[in-house]
PDB file of C-alpha atoms in Angstrom:
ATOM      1  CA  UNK A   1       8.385 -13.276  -1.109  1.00 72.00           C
ATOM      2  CA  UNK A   2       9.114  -9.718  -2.167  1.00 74.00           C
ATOM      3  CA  UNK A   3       6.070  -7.370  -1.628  1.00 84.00           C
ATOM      4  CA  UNK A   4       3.287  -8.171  -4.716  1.00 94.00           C
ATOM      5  CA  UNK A   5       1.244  -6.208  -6.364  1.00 96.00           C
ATOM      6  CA  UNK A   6      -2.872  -6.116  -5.016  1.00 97.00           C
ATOM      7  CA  UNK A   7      -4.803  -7.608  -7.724  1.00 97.00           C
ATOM      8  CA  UNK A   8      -7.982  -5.982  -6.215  1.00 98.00           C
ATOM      9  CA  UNK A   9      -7.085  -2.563  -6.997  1.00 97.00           C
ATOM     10  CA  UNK A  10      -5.085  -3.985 -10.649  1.00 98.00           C
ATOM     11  CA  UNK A  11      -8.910  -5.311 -11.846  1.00 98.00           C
ATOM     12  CA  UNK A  12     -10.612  -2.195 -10.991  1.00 98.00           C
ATOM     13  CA  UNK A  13      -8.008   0.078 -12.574  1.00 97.00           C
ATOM     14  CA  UNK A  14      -8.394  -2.483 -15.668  1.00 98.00           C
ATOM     15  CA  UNK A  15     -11.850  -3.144 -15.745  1.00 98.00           C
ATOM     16  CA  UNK A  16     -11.835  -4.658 -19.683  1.00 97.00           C
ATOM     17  CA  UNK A  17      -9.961  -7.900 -17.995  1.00 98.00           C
ATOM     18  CA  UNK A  18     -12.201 -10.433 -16.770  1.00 98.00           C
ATOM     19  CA  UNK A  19     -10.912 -12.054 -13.980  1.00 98.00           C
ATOM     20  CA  UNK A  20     -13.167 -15.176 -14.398  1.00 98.00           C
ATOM     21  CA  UNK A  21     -10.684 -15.822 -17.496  1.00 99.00           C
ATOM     22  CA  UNK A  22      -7.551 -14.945 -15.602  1.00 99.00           C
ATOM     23  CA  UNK A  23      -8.839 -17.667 -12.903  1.00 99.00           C
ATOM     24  CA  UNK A  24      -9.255 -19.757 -16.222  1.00 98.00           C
ATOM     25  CA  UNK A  25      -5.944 -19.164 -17.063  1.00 99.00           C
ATOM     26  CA  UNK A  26      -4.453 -19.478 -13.568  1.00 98.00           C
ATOM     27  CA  UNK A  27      -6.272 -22.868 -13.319  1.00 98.00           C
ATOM     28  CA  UNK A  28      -4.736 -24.476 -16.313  1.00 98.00           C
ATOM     29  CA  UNK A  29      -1.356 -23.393 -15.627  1.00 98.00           C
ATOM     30  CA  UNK A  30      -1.947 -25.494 -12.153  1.00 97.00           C
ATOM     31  CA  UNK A  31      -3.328 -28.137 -14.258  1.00 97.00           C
ATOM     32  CA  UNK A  32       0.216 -28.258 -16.220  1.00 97.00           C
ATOM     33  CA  UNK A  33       2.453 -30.818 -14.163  1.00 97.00           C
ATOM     34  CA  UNK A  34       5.765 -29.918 -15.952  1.00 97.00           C
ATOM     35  CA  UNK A  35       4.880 -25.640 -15.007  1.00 98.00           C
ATOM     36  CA  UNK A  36       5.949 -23.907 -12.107  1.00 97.00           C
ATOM     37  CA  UNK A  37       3.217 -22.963  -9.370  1.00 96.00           C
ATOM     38  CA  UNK A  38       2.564 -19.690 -10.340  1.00 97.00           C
ATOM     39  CA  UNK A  39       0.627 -17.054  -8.664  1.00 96.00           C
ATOM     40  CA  UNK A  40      -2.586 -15.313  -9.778  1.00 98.00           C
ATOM     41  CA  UNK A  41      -0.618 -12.167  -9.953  1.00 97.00           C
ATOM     42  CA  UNK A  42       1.937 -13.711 -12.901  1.00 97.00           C
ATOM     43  CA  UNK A  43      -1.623 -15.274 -14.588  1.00 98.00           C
ATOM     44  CA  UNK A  44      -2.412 -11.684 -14.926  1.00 98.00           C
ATOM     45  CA  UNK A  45       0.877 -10.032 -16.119  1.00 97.00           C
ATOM     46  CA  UNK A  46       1.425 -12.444 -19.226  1.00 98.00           C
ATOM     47  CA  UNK A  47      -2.594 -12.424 -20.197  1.00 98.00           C
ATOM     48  CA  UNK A  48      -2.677  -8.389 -19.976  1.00 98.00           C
ATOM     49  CA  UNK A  49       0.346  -8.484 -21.760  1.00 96.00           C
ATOM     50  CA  UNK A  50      -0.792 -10.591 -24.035  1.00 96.00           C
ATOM     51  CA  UNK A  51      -3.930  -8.801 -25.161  1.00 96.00           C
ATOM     52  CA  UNK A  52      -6.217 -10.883 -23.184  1.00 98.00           C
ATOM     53  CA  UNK A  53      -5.610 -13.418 -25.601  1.00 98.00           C
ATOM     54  CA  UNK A  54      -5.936 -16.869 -23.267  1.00 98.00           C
ATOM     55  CA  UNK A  55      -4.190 -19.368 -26.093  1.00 97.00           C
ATOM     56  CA  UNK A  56      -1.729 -16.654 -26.382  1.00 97.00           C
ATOM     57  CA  UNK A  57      -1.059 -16.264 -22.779  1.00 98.00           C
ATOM     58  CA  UNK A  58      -0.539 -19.717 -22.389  1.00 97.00           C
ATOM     59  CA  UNK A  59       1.893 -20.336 -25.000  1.00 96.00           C
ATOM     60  CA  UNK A  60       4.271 -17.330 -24.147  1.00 96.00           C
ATOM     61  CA  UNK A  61       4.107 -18.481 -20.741  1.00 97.00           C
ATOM     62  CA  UNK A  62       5.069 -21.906 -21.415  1.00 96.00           C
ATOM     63  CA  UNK A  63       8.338 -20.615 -23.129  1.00 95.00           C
ATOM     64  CA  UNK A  64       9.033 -17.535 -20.636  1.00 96.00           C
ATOM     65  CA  UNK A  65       9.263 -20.388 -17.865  1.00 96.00           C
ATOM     66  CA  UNK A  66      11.215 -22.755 -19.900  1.00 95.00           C
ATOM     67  CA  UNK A  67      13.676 -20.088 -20.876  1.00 94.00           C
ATOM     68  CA  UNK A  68      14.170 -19.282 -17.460  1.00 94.00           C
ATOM     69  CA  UNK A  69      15.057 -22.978 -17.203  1.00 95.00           C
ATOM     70  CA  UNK A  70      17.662 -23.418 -20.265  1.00 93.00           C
ATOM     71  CA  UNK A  71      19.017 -20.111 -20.158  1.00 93.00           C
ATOM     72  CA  UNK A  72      21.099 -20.821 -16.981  1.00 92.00           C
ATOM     73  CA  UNK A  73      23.680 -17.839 -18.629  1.00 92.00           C
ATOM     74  CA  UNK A  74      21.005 -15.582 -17.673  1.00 93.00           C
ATOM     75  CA  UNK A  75      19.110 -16.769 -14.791  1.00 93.00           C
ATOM     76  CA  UNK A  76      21.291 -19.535 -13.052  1.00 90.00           C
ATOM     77  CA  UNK A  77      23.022 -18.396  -9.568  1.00 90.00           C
ATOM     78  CA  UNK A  78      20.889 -15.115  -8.949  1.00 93.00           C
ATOM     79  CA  UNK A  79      22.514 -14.445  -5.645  1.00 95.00           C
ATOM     80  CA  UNK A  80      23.067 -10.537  -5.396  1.00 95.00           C
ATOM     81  CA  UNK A  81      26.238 -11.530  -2.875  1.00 96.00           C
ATOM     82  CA  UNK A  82      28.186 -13.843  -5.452  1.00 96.00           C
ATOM     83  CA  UNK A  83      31.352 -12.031  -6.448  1.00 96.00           C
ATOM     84  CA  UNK A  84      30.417 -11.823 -10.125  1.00 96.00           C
ATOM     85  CA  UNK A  85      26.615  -9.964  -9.017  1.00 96.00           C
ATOM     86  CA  UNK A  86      28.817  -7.674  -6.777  1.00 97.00           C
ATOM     87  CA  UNK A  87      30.934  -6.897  -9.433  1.00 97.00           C
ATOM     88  CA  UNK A  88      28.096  -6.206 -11.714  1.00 96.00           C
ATOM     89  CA  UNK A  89      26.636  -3.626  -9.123  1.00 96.00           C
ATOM     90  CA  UNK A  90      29.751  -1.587  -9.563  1.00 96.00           C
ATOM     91  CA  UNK A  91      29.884  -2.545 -13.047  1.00 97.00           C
ATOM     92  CA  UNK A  92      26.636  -0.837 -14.440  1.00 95.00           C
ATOM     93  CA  UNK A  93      24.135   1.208 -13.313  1.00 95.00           C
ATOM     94  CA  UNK A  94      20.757  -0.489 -14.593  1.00 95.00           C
ATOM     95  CA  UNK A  95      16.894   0.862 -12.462  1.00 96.00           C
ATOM     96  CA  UNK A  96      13.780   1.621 -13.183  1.00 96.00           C
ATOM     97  CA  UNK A  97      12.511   5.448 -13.269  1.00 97.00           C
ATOM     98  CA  UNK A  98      10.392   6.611 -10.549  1.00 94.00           C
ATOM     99  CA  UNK A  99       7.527   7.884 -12.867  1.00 95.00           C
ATOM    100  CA  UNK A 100       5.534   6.937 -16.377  1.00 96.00           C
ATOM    101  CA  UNK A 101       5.149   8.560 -19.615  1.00 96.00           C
ATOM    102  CA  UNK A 102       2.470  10.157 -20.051  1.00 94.00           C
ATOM    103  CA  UNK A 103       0.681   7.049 -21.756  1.00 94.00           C
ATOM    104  CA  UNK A 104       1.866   5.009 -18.630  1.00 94.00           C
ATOM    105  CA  UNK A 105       5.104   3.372 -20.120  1.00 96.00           C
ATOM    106  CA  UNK A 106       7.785   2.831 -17.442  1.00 96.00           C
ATOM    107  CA  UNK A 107      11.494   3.738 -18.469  1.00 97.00           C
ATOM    108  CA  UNK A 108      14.791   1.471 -17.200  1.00 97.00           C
ATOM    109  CA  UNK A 109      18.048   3.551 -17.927  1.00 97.00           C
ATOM    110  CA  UNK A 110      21.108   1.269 -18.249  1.00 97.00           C
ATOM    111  CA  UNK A 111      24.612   2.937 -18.379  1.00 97.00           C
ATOM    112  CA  UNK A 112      28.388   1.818 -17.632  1.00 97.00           C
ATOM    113  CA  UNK A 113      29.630   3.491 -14.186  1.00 96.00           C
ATOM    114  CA  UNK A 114      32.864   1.015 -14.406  1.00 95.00           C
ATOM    115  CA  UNK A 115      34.789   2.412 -17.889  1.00 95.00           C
ATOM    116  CA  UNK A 116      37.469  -0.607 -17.922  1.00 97.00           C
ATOM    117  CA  UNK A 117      36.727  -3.444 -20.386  1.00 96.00           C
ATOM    118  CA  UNK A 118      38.118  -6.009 -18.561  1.00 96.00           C
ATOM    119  CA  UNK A 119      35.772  -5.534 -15.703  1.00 96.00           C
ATOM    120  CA  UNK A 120      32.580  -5.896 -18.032  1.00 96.00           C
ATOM    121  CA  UNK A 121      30.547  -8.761 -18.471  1.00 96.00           C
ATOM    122  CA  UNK A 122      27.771  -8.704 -20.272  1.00 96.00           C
ATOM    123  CA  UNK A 123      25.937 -12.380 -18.622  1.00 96.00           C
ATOM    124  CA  UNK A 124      26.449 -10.856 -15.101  1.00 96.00           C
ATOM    125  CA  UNK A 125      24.868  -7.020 -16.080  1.00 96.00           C
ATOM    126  CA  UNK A 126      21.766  -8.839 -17.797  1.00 94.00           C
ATOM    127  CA  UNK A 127      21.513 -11.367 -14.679  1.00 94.00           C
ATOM    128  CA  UNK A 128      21.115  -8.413 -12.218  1.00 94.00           C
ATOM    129  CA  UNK A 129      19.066  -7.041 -14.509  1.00 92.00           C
ATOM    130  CA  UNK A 130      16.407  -9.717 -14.456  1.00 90.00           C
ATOM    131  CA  UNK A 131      16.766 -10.503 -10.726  1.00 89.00           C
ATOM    132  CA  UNK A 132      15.768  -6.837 -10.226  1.00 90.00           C
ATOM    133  CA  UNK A 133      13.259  -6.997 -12.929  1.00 89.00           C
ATOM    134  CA  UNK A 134      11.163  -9.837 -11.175  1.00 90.00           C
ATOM    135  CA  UNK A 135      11.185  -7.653  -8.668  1.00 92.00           C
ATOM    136  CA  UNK A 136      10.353  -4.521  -9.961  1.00 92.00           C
ATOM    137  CA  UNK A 137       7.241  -6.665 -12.443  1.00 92.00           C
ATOM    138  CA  UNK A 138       5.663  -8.163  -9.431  1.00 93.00           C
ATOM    139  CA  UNK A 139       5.542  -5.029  -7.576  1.00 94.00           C
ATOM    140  CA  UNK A 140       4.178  -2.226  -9.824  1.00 94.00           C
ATOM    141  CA  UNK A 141       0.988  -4.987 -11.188  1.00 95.00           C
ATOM    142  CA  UNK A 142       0.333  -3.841 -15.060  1.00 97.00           C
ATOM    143  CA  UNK A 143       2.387  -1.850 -17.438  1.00 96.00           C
ATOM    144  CA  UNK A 144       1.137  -1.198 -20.774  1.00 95.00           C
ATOM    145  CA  UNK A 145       4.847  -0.895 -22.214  1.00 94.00           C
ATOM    146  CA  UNK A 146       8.913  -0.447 -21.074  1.00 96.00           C
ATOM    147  CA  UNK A 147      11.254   1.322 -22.376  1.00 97.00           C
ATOM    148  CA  UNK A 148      15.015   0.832 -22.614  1.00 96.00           C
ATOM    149  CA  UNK A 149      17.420   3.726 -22.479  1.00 98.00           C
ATOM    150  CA  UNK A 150      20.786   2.637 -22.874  1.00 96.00           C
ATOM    151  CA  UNK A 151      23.627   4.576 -22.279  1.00 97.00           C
ATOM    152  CA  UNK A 152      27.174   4.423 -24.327  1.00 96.00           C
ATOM    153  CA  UNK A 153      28.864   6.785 -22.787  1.00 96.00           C
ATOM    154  CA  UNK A 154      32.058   4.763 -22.308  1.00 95.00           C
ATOM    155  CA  UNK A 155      31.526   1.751 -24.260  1.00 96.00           C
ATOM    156  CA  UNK A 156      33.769   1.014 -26.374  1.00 95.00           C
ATOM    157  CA  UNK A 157      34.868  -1.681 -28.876  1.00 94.00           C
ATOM    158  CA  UNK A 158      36.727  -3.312 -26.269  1.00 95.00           C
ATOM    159  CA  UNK A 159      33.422  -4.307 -24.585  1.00 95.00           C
ATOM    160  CA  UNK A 160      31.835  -5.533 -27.515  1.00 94.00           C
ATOM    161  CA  UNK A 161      34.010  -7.765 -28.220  1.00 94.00           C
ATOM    162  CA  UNK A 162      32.999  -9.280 -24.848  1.00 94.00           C
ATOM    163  CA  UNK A 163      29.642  -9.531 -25.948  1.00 94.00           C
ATOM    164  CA  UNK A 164      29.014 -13.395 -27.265  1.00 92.00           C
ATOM    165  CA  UNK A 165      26.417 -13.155 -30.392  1.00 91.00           C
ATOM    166  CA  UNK A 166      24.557 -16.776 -28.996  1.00 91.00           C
ATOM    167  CA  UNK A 167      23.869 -14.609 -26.081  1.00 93.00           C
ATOM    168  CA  UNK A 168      22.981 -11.604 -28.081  1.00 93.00           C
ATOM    169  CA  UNK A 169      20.561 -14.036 -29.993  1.00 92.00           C
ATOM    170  CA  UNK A 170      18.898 -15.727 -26.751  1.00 92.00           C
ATOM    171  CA  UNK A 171      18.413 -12.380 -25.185  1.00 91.00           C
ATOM    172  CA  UNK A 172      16.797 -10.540 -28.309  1.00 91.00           C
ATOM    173  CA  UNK A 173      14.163 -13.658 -28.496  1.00 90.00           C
ATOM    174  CA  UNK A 174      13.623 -13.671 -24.899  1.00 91.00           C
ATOM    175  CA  UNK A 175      12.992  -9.525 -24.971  1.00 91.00           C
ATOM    176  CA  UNK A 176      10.873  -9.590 -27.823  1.00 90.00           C
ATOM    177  CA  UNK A 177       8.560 -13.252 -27.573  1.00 90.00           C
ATOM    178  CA  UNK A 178       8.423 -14.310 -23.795  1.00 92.00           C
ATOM    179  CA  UNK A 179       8.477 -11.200 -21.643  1.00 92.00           C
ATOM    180  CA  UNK A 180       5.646 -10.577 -19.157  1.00 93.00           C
ATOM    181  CA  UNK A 181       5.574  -6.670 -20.535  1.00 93.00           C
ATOM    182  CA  UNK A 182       5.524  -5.802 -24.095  1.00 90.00           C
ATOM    183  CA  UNK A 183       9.280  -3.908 -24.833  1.00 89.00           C
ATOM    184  CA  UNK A 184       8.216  -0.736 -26.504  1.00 91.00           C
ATOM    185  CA  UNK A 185      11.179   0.973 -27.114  1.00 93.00           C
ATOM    186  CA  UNK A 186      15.355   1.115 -27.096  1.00 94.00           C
ATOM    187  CA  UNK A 187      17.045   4.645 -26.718  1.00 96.00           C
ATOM    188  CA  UNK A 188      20.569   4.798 -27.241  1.00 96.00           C
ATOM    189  CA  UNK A 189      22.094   7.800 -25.814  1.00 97.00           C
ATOM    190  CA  UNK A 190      25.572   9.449 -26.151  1.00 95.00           C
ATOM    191  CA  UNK A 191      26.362   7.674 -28.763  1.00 93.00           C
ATOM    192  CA  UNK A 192      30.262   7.005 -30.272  1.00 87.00           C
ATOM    193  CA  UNK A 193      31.505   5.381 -33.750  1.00 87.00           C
ATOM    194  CA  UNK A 194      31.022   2.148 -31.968  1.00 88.00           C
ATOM    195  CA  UNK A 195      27.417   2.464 -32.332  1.00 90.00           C
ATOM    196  CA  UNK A 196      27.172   1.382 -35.762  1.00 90.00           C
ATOM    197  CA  UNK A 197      28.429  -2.078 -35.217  1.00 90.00           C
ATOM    198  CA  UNK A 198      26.128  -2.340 -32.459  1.00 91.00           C
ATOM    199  CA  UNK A 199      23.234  -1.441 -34.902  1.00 89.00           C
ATOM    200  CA  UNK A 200      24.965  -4.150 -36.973  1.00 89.00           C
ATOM    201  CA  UNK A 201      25.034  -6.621 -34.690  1.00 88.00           C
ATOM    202  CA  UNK A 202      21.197  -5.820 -33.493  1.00 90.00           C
ATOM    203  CA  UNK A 203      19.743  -5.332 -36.819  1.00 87.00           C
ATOM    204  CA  UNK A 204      19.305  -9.086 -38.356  1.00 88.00           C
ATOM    205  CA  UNK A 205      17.855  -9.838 -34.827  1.00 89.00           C
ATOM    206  CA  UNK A 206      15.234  -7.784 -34.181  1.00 88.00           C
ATOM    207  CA  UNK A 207      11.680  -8.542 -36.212  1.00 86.00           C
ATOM    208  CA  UNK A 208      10.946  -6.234 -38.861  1.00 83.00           C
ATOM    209  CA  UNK A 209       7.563  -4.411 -37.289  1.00 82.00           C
ATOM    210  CA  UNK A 210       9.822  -3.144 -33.878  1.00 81.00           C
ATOM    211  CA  UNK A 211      13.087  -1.803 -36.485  1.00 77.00           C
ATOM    212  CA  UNK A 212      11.757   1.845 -36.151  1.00 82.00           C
ATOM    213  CA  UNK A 213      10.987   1.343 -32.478  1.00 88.00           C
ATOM    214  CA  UNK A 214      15.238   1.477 -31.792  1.00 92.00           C
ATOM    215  CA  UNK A 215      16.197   5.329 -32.101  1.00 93.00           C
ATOM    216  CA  UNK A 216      19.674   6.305 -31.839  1.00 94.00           C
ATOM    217  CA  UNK A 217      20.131  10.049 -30.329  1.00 96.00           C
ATOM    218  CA  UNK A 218      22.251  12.547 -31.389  1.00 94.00           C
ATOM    219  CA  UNK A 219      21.508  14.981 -28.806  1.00 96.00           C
ATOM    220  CA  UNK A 220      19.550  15.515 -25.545  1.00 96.00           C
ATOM    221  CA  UNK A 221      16.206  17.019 -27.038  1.00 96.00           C
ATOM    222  CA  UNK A 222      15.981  13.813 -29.479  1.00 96.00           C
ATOM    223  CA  UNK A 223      15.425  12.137 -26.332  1.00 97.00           C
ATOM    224  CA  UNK A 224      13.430  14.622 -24.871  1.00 97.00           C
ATOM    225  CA  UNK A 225      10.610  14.234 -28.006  1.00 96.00           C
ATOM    226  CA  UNK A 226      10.196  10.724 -26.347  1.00 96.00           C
ATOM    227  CA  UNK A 227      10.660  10.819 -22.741  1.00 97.00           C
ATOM    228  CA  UNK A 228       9.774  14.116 -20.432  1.00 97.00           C
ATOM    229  CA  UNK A 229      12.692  15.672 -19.170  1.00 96.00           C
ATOM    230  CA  UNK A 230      10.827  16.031 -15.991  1.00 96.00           C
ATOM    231  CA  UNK A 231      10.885  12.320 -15.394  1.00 97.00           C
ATOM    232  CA  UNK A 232      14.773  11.956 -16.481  1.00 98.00           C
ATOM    233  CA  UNK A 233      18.259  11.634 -14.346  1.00 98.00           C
ATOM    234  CA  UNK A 234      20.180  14.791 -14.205  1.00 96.00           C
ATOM    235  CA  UNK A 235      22.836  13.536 -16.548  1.00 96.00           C
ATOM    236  CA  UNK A 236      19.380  13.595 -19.072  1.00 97.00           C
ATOM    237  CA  UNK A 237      18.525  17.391 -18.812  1.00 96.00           C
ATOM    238  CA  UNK A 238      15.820  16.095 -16.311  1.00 96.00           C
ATOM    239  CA  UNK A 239      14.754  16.830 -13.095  1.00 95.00           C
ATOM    240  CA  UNK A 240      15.368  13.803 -10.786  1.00 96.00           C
ATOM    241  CA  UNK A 241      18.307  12.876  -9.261  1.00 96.00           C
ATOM    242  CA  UNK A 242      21.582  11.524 -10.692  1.00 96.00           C
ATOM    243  CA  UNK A 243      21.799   7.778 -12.120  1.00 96.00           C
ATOM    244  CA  UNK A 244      24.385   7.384  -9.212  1.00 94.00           C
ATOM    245  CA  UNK A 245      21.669   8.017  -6.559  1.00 96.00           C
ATOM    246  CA  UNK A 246      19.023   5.769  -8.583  1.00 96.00           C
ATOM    247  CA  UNK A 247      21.083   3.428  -9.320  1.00 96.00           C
ATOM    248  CA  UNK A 248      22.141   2.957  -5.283  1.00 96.00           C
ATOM    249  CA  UNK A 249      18.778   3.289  -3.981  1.00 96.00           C
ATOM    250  CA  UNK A 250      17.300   0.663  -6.662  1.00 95.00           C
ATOM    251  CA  UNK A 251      19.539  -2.042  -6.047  1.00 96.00           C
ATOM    252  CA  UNK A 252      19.771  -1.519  -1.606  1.00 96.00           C
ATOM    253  CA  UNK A 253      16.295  -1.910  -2.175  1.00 94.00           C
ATOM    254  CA  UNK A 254      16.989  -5.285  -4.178  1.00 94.00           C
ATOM    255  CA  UNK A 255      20.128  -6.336  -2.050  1.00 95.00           C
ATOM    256  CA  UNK A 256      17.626  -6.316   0.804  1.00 95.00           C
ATOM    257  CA  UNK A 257      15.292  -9.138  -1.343  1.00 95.00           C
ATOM    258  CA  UNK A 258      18.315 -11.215  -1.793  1.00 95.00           C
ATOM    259  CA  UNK A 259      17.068 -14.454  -0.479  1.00 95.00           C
ATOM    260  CA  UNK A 260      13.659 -13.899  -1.809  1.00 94.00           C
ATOM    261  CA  UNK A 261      15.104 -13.877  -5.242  1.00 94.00           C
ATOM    262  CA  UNK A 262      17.173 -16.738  -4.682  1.00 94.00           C
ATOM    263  CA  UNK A 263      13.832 -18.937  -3.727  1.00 94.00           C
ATOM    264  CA  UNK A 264      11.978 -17.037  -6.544  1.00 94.00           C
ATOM    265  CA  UNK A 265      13.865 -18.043  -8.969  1.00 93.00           C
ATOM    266  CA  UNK A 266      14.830 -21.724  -8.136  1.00 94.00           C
ATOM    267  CA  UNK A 267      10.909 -22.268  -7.759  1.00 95.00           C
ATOM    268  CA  UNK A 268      10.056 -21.165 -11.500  1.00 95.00           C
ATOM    269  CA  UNK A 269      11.968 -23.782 -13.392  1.00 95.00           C
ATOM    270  CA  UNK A 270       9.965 -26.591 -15.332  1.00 96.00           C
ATOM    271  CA  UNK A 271      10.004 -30.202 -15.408  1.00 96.00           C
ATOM    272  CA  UNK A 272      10.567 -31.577 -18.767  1.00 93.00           C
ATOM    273  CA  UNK A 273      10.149 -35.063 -17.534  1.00 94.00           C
ATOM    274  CA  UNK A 274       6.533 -34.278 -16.718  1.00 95.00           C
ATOM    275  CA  UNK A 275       5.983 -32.318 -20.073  1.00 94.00           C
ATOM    276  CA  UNK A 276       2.482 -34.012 -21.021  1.00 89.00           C
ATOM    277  CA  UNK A 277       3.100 -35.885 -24.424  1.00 71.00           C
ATOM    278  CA  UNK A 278       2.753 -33.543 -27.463  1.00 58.00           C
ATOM    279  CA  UNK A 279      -0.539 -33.115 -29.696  1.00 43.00           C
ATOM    280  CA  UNK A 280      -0.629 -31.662 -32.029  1.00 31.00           C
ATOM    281  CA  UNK A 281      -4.002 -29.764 -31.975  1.00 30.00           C
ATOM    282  CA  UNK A 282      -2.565 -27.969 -28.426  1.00 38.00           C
ATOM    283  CA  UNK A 283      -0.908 -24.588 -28.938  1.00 32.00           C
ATOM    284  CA  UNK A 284       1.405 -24.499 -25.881  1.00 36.00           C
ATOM    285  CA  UNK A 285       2.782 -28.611 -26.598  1.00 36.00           C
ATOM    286  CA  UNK A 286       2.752 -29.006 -30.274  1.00 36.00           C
ATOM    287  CA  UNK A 287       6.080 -29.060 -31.720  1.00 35.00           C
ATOM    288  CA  UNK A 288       5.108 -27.504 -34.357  1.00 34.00           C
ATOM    289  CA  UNK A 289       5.066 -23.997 -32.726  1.00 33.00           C
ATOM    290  CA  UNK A 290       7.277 -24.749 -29.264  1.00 36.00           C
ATOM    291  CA  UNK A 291      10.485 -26.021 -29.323  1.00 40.00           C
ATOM    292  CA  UNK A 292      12.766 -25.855 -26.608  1.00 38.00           C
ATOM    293  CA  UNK A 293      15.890 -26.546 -28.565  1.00 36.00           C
ATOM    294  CA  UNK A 294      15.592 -23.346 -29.766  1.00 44.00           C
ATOM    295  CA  UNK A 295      16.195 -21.692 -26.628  1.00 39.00           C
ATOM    296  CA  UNK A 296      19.932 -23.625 -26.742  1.00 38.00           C
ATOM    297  CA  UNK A 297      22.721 -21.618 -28.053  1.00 37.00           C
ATOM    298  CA  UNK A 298      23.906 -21.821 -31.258  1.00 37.00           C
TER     299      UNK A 298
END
């Protein structure tokens, strides 16, 4: 396993969580013989992320692990040294930024570095993007809020039309019901005419309350109103280094967790055939509110 995050020091720099109810939590997810064995540490990331709400908690983690476990697009084959993840690496440049916002949001910055359509592929950039994500999660403990910057410098209509909309549709769900960190934000930056078909394609998926949390930027200090320059790439107006440099350093750093991730993922599947039987008075199994056919694509 990949270097976790100390829940010791996470509880005292939260002290409003009670761990007695992430234990709670933690317990009945044991309790569940279809769930993964999870750790306390991933008990902790859905119920902070959930508000401290325990029914809550339980339900989005029920469908984060059983997405994991349909979605085989997204998170079969996570090895780093397949062909298509290597390609991917060259493909995009997708990390995390070293610092936080000043209310403590972390920023990912996702951007072409591979300009040829026919080399993109939209599955394999979002499959190294969540085998670096697990990472990244269970390493810096609680964040309060991500936000995507996404750059289109390059992207053209040729790569959309690689982009499959029952894909599109699985991953909007995914980002905005079952992730273990609320998604705050999505910055599109250097835009081109192509952007309004992405808007198109984006707006009938995203749920009316987050519509005025996706900002399209016209110029450098739109962006700079949201995120400090000081914390930006160079290509950003900002102080760090380039995206290039990121970009290499974050994924060495995830190369070297290879088998970890391999294991990691393989362990968090569920097991349908052990489901318990639905009722209907129980949040997580009625079918009321969790249906796993939905997680198919259309």
């Amino acid at each position: 396993m990949w270097p976790v995050f100390n829940l010791e020091e996470q509880y005292a720099e939260h002290p409003t969580i009670k761990r007695e109810e992430v234990q709670k939590l933690h317990q009945w997810l044991k309790a569940q013989p279809h769930l993964p064995d999870l750790l306390e540490q991933e008990a902790l990331l859905f119920y902070y992320a959930c508000d401290h709400e325990m029914e809550r908690a339980k339900h989005v983690i029920d469908k984060h692990y059983t997405f994991r476990t349909l979605a085989v697009d997204f998170f079969g084959n996570l090895d780093l040294e397949s062909p298509k993840l290597v390609q991917a690496q060259k493909t995009m440049a997708s990390f995390p930024l070293n610092e936080s916002t000043p209310k403590g949001y972390r920023v990912t910055i996702t951007k072409l570095t591979e300009t040829d359509a026919a080399k993109y592929d939209f599955v394999d950039s979002l499959k190294l993007f969540f085998a670096a994500q697990d990472i990244w999660l269970h390493e810096v403990g609680l964040v309060p809020g991500i936000i995507i910057v996404i750059d289109l410098a390059g992207f053209s209509f040729r790569h959309l039309t690689r982009i499959g909309i029952s894909h599109v549709k699985k991953i909007c769900r995914y980002a905005q019901e079952v992730v273990p960190v609320p998604l705050l934000e999505m910055h599109f930056v250097n835009p081109s005419s192509i952007v309004g078909k992405i808007m198109k394609l984006l707006k009938p998926l995203i749920k009316k309350e987050s519509k005025n949390k996706v900002v399209v930027h016209s110029s450098l200090e739109s962006l700079h109103q949201h995120i400090p320059p000081c914390m930006l790439p160079q290509e950003y107006g900002g102080d760090e280094r380039s995206c290039a440099e990121l970009a290499e350093i974050y994924y060495k750093k995830v190369r070297k967790y290879r088998l970890n991730i391999i294991e990691f993922n393989r362990s968090r599947h569920v097991d349908e055939k052990l489901r318990p039987s639905k009722n209907e008075s129980d949040l997580v199994t009625s079918k009321k509110t969790f249906d796993i056919v939905n997680y198919l694509p259309k």
